[in-house]
C-alpha atoms as a printed R data frame, in Angstrom:
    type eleno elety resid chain resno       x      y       z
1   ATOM     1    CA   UNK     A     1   0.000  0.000   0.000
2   ATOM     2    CA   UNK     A     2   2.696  2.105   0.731
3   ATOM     3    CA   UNK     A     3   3.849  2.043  -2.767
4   ATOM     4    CA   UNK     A     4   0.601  1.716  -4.394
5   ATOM     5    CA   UNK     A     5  -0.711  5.508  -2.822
6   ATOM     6    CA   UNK     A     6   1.578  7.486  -5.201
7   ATOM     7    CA   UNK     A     7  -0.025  5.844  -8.026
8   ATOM     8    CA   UNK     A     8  -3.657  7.363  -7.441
9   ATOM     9    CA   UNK     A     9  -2.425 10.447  -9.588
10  ATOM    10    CA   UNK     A    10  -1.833  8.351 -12.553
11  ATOM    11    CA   UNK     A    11  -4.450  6.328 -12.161
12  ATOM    12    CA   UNK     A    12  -6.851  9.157 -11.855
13  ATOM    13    CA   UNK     A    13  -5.773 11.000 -14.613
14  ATOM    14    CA   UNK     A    14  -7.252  9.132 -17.830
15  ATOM    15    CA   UNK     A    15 -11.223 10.379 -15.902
16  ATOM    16    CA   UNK     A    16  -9.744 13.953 -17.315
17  ATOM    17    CA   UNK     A    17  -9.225 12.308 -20.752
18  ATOM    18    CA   UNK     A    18 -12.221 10.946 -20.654
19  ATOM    19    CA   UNK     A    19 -14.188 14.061 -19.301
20  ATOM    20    CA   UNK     A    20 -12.527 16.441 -22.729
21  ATOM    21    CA   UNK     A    21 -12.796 13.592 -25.267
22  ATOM    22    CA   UNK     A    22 -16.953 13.064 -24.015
23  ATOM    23    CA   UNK     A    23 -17.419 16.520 -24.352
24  ATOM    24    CA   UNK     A    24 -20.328 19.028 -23.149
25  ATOM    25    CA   UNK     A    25 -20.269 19.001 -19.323
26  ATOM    26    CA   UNK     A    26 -17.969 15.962 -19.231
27  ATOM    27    CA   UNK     A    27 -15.616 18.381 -19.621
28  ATOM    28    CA   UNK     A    28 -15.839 19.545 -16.369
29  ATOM    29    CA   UNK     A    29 -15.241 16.042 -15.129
30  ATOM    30    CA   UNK     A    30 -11.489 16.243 -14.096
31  ATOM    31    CA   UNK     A    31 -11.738 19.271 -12.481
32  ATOM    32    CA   UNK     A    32 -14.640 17.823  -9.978
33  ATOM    33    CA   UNK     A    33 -12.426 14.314  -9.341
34  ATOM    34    CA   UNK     A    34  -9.749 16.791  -8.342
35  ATOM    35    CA   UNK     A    35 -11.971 18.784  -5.683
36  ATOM    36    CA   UNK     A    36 -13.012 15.655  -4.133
37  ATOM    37    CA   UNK     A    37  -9.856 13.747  -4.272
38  ATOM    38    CA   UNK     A    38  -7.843 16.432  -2.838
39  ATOM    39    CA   UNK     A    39 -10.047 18.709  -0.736
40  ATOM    40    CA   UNK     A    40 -12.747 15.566   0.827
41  ATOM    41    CA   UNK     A    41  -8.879 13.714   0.755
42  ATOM    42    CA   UNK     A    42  -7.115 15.302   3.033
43  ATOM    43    CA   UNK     A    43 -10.219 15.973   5.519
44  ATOM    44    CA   UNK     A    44 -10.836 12.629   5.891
45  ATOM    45    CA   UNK     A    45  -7.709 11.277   5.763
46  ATOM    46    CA   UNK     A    46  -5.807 13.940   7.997
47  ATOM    47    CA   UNK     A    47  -2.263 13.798   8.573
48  ATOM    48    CA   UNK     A    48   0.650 11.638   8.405
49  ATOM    49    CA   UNK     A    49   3.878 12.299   9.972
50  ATOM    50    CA   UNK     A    50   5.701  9.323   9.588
51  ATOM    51    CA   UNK     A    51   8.491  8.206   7.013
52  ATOM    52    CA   UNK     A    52   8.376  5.032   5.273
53  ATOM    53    CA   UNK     A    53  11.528  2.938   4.884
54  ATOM    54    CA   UNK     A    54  11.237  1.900   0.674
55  ATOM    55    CA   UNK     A    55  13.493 -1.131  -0.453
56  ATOM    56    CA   UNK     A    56  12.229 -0.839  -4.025
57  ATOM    57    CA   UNK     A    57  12.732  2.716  -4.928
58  ATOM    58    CA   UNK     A    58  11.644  2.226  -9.118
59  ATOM    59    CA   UNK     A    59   8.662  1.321  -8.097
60  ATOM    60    CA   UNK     A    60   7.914  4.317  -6.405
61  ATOM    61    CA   UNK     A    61   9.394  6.463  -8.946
62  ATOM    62    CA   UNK     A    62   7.703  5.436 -11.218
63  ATOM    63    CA   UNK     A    63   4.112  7.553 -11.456
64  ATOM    64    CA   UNK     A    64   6.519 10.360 -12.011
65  ATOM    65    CA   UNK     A    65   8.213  9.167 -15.162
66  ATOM    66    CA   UNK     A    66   4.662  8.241 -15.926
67  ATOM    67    CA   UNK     A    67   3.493 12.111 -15.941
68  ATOM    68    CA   UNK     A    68   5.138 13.104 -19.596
69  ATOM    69    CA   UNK     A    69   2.966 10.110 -21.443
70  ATOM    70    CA   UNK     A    70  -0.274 11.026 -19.661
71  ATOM    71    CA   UNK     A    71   0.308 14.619 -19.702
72  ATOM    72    CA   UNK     A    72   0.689 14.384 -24.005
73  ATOM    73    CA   UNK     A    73  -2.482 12.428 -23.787
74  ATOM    74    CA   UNK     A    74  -4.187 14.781 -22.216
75  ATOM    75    CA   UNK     A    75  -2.861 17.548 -24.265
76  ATOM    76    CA   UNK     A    76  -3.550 15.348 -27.521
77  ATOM    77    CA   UNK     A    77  -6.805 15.224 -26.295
78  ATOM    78    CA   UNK     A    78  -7.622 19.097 -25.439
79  ATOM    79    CA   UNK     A    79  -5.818 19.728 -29.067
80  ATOM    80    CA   UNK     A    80  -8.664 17.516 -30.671
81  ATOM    81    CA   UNK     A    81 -11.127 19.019 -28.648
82  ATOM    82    CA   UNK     A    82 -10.741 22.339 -30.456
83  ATOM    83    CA   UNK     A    83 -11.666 20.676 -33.751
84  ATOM    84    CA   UNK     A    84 -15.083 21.586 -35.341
85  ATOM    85    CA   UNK     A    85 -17.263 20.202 -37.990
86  ATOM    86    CA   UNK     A    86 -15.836 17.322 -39.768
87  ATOM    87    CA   UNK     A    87 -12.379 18.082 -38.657
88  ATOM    88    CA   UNK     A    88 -11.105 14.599 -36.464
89  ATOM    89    CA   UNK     A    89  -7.163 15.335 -35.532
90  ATOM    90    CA   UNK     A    90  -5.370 12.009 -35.726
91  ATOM    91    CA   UNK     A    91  -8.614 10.404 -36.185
92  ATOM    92    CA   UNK     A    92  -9.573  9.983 -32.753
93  ATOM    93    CA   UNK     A    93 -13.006 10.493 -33.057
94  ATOM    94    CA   UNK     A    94 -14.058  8.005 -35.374
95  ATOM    95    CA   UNK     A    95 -11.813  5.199 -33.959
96  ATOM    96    CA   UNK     A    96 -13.046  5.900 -30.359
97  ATOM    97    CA   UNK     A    97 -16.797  6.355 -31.912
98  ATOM    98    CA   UNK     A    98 -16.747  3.039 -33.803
99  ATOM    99    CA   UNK     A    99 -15.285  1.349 -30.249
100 ATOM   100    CA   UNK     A   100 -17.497  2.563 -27.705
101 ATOM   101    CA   UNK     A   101 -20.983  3.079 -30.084
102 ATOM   102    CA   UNK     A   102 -20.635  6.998 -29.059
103 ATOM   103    CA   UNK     A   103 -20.903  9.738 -31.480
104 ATOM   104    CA   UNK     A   104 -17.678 11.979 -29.960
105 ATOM   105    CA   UNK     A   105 -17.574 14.256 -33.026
106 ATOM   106    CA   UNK     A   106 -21.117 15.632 -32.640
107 ATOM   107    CA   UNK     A   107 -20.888 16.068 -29.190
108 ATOM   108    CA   UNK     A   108 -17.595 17.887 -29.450
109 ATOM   109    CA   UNK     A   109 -19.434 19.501 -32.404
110 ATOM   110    CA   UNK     A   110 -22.213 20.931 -29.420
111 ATOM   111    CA   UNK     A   111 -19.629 21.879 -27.027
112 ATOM   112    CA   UNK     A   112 -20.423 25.425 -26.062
113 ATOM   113    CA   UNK     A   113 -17.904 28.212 -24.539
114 ATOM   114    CA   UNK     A   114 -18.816 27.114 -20.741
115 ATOM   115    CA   UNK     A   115 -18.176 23.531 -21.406
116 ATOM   116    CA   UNK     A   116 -14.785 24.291 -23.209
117 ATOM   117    CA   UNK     A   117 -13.839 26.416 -19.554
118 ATOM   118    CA   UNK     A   118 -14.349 23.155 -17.715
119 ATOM   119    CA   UNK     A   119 -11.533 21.544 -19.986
120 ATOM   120    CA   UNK     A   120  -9.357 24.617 -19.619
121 ATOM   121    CA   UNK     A   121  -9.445 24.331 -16.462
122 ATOM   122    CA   UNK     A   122  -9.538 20.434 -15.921
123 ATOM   123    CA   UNK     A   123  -6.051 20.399 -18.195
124 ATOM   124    CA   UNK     A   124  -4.658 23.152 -16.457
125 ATOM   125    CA   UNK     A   125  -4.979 21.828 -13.204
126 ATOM   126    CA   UNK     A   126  -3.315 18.930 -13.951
127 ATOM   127    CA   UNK     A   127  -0.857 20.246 -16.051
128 ATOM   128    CA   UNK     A   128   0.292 21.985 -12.843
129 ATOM   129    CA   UNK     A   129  -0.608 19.476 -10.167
130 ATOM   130    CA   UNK     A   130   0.968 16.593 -12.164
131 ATOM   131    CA   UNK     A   131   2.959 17.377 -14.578
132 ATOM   132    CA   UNK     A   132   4.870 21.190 -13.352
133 ATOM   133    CA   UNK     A   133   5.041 18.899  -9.993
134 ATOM   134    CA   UNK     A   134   6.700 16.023 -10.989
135 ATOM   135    CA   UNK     A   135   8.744 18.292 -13.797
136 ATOM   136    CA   UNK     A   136   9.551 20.035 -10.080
137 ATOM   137    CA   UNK     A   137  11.109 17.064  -8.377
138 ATOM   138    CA   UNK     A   138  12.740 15.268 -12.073
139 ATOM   139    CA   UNK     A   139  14.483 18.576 -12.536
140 ATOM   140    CA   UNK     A   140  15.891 18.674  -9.229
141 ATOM   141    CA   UNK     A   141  18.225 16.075 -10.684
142 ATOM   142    CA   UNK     A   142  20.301 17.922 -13.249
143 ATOM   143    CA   UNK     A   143  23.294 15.130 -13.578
144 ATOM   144    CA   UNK     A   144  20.306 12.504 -14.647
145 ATOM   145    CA   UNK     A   145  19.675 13.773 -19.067
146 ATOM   146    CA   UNK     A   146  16.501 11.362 -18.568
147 ATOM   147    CA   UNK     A   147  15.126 13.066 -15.720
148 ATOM   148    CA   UNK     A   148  15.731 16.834 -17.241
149 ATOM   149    CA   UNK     A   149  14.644 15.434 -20.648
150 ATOM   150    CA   UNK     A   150  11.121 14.423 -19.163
151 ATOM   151    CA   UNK     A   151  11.393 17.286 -16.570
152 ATOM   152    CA   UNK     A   152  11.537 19.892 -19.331
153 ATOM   153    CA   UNK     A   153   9.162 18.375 -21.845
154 ATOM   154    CA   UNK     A   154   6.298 19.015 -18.669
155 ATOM   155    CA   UNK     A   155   7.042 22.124 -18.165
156 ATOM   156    CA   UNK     A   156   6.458 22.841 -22.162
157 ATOM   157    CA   UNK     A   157   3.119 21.857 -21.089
158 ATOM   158    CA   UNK     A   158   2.824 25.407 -19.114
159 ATOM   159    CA   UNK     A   159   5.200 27.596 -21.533
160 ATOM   160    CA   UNK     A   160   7.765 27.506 -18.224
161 ATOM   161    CA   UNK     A   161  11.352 28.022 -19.921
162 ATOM   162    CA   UNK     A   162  12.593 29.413 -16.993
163 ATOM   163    CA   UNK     A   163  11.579 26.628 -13.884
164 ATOM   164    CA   UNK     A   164  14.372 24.277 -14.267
165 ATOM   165    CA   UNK     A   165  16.785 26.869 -14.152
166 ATOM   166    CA   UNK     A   166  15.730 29.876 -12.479
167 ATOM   167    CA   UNK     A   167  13.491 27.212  -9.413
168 ATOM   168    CA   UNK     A   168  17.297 25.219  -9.039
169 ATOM   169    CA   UNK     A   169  19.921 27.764  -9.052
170 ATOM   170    CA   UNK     A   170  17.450 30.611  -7.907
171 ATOM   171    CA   UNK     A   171  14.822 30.153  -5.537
172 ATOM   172    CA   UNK     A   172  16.837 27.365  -4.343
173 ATOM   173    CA   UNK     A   173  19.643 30.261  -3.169
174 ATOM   174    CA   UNK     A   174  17.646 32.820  -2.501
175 ATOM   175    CA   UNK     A   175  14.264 31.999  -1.174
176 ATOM   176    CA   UNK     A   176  13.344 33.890   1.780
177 ATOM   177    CA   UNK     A   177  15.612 37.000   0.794
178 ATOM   178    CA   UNK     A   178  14.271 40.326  -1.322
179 ATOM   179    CA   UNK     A   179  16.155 38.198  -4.565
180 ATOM   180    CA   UNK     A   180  13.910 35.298  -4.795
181 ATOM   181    CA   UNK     A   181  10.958 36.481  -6.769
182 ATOM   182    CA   UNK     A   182   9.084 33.259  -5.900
183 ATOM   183    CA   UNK     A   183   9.035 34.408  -1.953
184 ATOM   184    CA   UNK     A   184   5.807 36.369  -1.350
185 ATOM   185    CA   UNK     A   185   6.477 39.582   0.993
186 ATOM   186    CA   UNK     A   186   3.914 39.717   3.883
187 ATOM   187    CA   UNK     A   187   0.604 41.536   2.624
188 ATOM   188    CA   UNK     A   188   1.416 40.634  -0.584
189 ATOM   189    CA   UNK     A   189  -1.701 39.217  -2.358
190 ATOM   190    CA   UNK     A   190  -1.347 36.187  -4.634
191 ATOM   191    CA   UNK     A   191  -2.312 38.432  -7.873
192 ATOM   192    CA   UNK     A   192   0.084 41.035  -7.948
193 ATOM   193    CA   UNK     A   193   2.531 37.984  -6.670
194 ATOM   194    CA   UNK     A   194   2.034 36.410  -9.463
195 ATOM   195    CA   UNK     A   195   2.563 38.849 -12.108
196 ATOM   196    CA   UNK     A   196   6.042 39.647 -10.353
197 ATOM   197    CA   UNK     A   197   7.164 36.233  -9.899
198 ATOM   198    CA   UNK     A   198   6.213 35.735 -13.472
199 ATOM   199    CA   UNK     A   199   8.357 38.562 -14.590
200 ATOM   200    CA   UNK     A   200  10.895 38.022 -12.575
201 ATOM   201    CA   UNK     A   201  11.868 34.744 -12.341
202 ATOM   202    CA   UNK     A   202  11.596 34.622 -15.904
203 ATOM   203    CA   UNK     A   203  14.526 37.675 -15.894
204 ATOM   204    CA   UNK     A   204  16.572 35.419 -13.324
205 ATOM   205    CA   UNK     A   205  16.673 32.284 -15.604
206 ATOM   206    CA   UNK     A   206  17.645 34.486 -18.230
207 ATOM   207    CA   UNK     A   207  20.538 35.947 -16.046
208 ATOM   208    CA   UNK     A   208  21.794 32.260 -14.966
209 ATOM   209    CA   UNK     A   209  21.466 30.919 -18.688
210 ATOM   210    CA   UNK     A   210  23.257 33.656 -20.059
211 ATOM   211    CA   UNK     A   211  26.078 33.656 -16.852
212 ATOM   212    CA   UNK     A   212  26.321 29.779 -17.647
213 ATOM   213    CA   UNK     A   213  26.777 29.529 -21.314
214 ATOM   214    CA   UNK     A   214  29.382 32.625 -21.230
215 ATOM   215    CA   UNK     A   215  31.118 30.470 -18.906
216 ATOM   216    CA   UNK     A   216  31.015 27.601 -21.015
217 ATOM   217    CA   UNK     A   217  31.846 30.141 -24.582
218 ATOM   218    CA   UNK     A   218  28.620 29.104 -26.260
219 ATOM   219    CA   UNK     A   219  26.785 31.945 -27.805
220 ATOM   220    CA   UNK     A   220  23.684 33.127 -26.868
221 ATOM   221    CA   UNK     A   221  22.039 31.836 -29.868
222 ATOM   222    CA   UNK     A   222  22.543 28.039 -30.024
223 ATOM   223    CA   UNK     A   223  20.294 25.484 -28.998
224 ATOM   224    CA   UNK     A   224  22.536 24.945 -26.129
225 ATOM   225    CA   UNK     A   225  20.622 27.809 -24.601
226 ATOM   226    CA   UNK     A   226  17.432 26.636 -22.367
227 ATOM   227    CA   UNK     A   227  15.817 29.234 -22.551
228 ATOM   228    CA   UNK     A   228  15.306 29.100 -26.409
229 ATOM   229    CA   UNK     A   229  14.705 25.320 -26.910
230 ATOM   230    CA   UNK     A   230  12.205 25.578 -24.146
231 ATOM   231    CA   UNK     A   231  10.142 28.109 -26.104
232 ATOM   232    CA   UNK     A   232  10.456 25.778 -29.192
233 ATOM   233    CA   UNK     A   233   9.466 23.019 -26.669
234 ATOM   234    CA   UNK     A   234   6.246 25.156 -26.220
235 ATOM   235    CA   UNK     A   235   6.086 26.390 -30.003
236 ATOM   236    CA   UNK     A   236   5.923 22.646 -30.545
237 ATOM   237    CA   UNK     A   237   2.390 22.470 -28.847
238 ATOM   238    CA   UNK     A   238   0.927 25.669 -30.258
239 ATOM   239    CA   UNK     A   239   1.846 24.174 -34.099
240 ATOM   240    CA   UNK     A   240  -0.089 20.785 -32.340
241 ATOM   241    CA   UNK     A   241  -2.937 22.265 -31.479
242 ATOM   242    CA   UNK     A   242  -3.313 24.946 -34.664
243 ATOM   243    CA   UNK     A   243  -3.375 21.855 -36.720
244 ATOM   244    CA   UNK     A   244  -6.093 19.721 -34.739
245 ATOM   245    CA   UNK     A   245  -8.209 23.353 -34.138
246 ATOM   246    CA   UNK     A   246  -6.626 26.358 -35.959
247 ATOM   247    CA   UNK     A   247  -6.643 29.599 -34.005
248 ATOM   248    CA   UNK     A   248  -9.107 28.457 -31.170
249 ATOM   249    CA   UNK     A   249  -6.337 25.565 -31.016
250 ATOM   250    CA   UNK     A   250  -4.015 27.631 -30.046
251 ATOM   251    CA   UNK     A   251  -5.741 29.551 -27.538
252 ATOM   252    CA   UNK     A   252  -7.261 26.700 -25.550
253 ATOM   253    CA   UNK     A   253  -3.549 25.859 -25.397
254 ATOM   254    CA   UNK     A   254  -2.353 29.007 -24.005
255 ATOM   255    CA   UNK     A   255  -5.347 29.149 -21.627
256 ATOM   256    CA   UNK     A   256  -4.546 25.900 -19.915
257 ATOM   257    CA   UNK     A   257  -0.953 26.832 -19.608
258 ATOM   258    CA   UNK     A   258  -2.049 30.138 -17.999
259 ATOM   259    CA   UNK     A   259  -4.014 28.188 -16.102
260 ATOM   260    CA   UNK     A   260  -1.410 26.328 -14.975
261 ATOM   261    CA   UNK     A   261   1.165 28.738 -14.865
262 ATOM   262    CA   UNK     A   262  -0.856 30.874 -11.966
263 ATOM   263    CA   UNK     A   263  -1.419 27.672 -10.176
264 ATOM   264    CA   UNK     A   264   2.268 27.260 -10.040
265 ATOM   265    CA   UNK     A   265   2.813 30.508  -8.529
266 ATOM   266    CA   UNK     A   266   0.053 30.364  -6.292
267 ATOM   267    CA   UNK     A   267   1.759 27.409  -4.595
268 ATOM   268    CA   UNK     A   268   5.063 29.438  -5.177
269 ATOM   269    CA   UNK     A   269   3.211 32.282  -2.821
270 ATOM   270    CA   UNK     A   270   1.722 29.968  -0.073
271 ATOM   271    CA   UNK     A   271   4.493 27.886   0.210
272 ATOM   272    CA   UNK     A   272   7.065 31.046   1.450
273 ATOM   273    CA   UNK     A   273   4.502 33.667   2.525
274 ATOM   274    CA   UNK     A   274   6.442 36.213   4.485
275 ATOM   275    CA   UNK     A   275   8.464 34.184   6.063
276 ATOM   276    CA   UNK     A   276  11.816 36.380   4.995
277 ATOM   277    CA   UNK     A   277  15.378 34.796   5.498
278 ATOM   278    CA   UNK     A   278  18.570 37.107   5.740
279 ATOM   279    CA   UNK     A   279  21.410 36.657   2.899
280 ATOM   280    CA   UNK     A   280  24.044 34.448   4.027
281 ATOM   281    CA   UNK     A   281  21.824 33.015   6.505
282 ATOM   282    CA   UNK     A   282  21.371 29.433   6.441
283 ATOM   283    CA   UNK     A   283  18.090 27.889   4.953
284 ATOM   284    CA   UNK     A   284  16.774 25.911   7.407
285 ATOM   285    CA   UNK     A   285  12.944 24.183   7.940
286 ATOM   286    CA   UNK     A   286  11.615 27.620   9.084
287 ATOM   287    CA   UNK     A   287  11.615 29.253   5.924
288 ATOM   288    CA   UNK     A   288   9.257 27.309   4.384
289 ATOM   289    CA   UNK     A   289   5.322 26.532   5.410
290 ATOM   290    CA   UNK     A   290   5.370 22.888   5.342
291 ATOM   291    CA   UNK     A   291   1.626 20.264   5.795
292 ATOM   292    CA   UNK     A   292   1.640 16.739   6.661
293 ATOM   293    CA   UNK     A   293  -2.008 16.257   4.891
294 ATOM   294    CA   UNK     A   294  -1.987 12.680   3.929
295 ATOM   295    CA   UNK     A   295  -3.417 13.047   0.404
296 ATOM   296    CA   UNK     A   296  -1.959 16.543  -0.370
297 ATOM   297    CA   UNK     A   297   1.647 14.601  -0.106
298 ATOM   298    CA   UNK     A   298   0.186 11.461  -2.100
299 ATOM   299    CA   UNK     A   299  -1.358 13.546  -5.244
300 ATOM   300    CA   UNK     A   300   1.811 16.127  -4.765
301 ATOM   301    CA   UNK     A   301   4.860 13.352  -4.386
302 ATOM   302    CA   UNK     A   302   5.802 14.721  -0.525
303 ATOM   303    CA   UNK     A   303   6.102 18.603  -1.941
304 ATOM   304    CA   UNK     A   304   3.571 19.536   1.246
305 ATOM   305    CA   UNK     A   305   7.284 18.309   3.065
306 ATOM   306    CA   UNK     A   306   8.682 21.470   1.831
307 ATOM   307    CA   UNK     A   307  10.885 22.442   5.185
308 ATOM   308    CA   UNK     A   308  12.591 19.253   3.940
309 ATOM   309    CA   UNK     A   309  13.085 19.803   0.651
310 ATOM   310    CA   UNK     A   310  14.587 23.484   1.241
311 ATOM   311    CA   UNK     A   311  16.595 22.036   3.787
312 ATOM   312    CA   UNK     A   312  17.965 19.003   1.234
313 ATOM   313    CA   UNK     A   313  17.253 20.269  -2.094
314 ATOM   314    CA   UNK     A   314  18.907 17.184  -3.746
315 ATOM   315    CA   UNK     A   315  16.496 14.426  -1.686
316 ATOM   316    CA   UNK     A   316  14.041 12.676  -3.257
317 ATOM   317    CA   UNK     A   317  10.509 13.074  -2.632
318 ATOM   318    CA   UNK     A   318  10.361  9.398  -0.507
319 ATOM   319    CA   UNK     A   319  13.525 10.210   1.360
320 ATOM   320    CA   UNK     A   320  11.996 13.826   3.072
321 ATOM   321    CA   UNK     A   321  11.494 14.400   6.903
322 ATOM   322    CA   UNK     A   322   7.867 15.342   8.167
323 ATOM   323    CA   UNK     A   323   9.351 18.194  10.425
324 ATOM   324    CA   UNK     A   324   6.264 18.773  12.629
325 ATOM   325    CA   UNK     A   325   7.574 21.959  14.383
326 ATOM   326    CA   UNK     A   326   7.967 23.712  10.872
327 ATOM   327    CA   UNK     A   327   5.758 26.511   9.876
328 ATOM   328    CA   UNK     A   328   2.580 24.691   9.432
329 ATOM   329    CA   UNK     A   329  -0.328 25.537   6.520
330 ATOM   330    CA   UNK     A   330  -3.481 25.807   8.178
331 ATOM   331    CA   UNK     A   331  -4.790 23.085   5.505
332 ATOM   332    CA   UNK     A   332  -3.975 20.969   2.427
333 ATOM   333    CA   UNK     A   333  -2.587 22.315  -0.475
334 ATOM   334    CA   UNK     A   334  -5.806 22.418  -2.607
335 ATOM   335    CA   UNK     A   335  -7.894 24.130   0.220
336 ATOM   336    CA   UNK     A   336  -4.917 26.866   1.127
337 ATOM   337    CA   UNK     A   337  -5.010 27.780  -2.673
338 ATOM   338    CA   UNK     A   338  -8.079 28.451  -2.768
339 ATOM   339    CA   UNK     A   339  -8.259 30.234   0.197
340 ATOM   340    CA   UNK     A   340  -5.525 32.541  -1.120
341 ATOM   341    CA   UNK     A   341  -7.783 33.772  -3.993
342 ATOM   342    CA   UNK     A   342  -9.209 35.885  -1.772
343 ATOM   343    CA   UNK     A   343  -7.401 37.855   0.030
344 ATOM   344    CA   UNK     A   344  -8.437 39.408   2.958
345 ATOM   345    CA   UNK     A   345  -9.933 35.528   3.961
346 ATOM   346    CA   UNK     A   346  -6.170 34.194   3.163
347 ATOM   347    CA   UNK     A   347  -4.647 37.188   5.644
348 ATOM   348    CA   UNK     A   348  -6.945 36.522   8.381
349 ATOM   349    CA   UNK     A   349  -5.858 32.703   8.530
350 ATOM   350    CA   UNK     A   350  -2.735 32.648   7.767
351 ATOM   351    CA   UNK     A   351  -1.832 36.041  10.348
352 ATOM   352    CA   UNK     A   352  -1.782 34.397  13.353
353 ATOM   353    CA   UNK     A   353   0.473 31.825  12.306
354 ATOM   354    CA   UNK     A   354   3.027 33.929  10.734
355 ATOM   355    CA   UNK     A   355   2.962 36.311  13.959
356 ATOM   356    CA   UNK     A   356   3.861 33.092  15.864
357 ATOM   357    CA   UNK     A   357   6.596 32.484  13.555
358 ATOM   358    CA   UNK     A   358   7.991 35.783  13.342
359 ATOM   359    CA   UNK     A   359   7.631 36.308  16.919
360 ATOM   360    CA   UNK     A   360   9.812 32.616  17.712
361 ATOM   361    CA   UNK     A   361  12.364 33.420  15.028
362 ATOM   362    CA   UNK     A   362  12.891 37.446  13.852
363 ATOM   363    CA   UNK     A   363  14.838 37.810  17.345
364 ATOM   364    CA   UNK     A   364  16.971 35.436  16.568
365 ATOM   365    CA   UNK     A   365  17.311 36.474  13.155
C-alpha cells in the first residue's frame, strides 16, 4: 500500500481524458475528481507524519516518469477538442466512436464556450498538479539527461522556460531573501505575486542561462541555450494544437498553460509567505510553510514536506522528513489555494500563524 498511494495520480488522470474527449459538461469532469480527491482527501484522511523505509525505490518512482505520457495524452486530447465540424485530428473520433458506439464528433461539435472552460481548467490543473510537480522534483536532478529530458518536456506543457533553471539555481539560493521572486512579501496578495514572480523569475533564468553559457563560450544563440529550446518546446504544442483546431487551437492551449502557470505561482506564494530569510543566513525548515495532509503529499509526491526539501534540495521526494515543528499551513494544499484567492480571507488565517513564527524566530534572526 505504501507504494501503491503514489499511483492514485496516474491512475486518476485518464477520468480527465475521458471528461474532454466526451465533451459538453464531461468536460468539467477532471476538475470535480480533483476537488473531491484532494479537498474531501485530506479531511478525511488527515495527517501523516511518519516516514516510510522503501526497499524498491523504481517502483515508487515510477508515477513520475509516468506524468510526460499522460500529460501528451491529455494535451492530444484538449488539441482535438478544439476541432469543429468534420475536422477529427489524428482520427480519434471516429476510432473511439466506432469502439465505444458513441458519437464523440457531434458532441464535441455541441460543445459550447462554458463547457470548453471546464476543460481549460480540468487540463490546467493537472498540467500543474501533475505534470509542473513532478517536472519540479525530475528537474531537481540535473546530472540525470533522462530526468531533465522528461522534466523539461512538462514544463512545455505550461510555456515555463525558466523553472528548471531559475526554481534550481534561484529560488533554491535565494528563497526567503528580497532576490527570490518566488518568496511572497507579507501583505502581498497572490495576484500582484504572481505577475512579479512571473516577470521576474523569468529575468533570473535568463541571467543564470546567459552567466552559464558565457562560462562555457557558447553563444547566446545556439540550442545549447534553455531558454530558447524551451520556447520551441512550447512552439511545438501551439503548431499541435493549430493543426487539430486552428486559431481556437491555439488559444485553448495558451489558456490551460495560464491556467497552470498561476497555479504554479500560487503554490510558489503559499508555500514562502512572508516568512523572509537574511542573505548568508542558512536555509533551514523555518523558511518554508510545510503540511503533513496525507493526500496533499500522495497527489503532490511529498512537496507539502517542503521544510525538507529546502533544507535538502537534492532528496528525493520518498527520502523527506515530516518536520512537525515547521511553519505549518493551516490546511492541504488544494484548500490553502483556494483560500488565497481571496485575500483578505487568506490574511486573516494565515496572520496568526506567521505572527507566531515571526515572533519565535525574527529575534533570533
Amino acid at each position: 500500500m505504501k507504494y501503491l498511494k503514489y499511483y492514485i495520480t496516474p491512475v486518476l488522470s485518464p477520468i480527465i481524458i475521458i471528461g474532454i474527449l466526451l465533451g459538453g459538461h464531461w468536460m468539467w469532469l477532471g476538475f470535480g475528481e480533483l476537488l473531491i480527491v484532494m479537498i474531501i482527501g485530506d479531511y478525511v484522511l488527515g495527517e501523516d507524519a511518519s516516514k516510510p523505509e522503501y526497499n524498491s525505490p523504481w517502483l515508487i518512482e515510477l508515477p513520475l516518469h509516468l506524468a510526460l505520457p499522460i500529460i501528451i495524452s491529455v494535451l492530444i486530447s484538449f488539441a482535438w477538442s478544439a476541432g469543429q465540424g468534420a475536422t477529427d485530428f489524428l482520427g480519434i473520433g471516429s476510432a473511439l466512436s466506432q469502439i465505444f458506439n458513441y458519437d464523440f464528433i457531434g458532441a464535441r461539435n455541441s460543445s459550447i464556450w462554458y463547457h470548453y472552460i471546464g476543460g481549460i481548467v480540468s487540463a490546467g490543473f493537472i498540467v500543474a498538479g501533475y505534470g509542473t510537480n513532478a517536472a519540479h522534483e525530475l528537474t531537481h536532478r540535473v546530472k540525470d539527461k533522462i530526468a531533465m529530458f522528461e522534466g523539461r518536456w512538462l514544463l512545455s506543457a505550461s510555456c515555463n522556460a525558466d523553472f528548471a533553471i531559475e526554481h534550481v539555481y534561484g529560488h533554491h539560493v535565494t528563497v526567503g531573501t528580497d532576490e527570490d521572486p518566488a518568496t511572497a512579501k507579507k501583505g502581498e496578495n497572490v495576484y500582484t505575486f504572481a505577475l512579479r514572480s512571473t516577470i521576474s523569475g523569468h529575468f533570473s533564468a535568463w541571467k543564470l542561462e546567459l552567466k552559464r553559457l558565457q562560462k562555457k563560450g557558447i553563444s547566446i544563440y545556439s540550442i545549447q541555450n534553455r531558454m530558447f529550446s524551451g520556447y520551441l518546446m512550447s512552439i511545438f504544442w501551439c503548431a499541435l494544437f493549430f493543426m487539430a483546431g486552428g486559431y481556437f487551437g491555439i488559444f485553448l492551449f495558451l489558456c490551460q498553460a495560464a491556467i497552470a502557470k498561476f497555479i504554479l505561482e500560487i503554490v510558489n506564494y503559499m508555500e514562502h509567505y512572508g516568512l523572509s530569510r537574511h542573505p548568508g543566513q542558512p536555509i533551514k525548515p523555518e523558511h518554508s510553510w510545510n503540511t503533513n495532509q496525507i493526500m496533499s503529499g500522495i497527489v503532490l509526491f511529498s512537496l507539502t514536506r517542503h521544510s525538507a526539501h529546502h533544507e535538502k534540495t537534492m532528496t528525493k521526494f520518498w527520502k523527506l522528513d515530516p518536520y512537525e515543528d515547521a511553519p505549518q499551513m493551516p490546511y492541504g494544499y488544494l484548500t490553502t489555494l483556494f483560500i488565497c484567492l481571496i485575500p483578505p480571507l487568506w490574511y486573516s488565517v494565515i496572520s496568526t500563524r506567521l505572527s507566531d513564527w515571526e515572533a519565535k524566530y525574527i529575534i533570533k534572526a
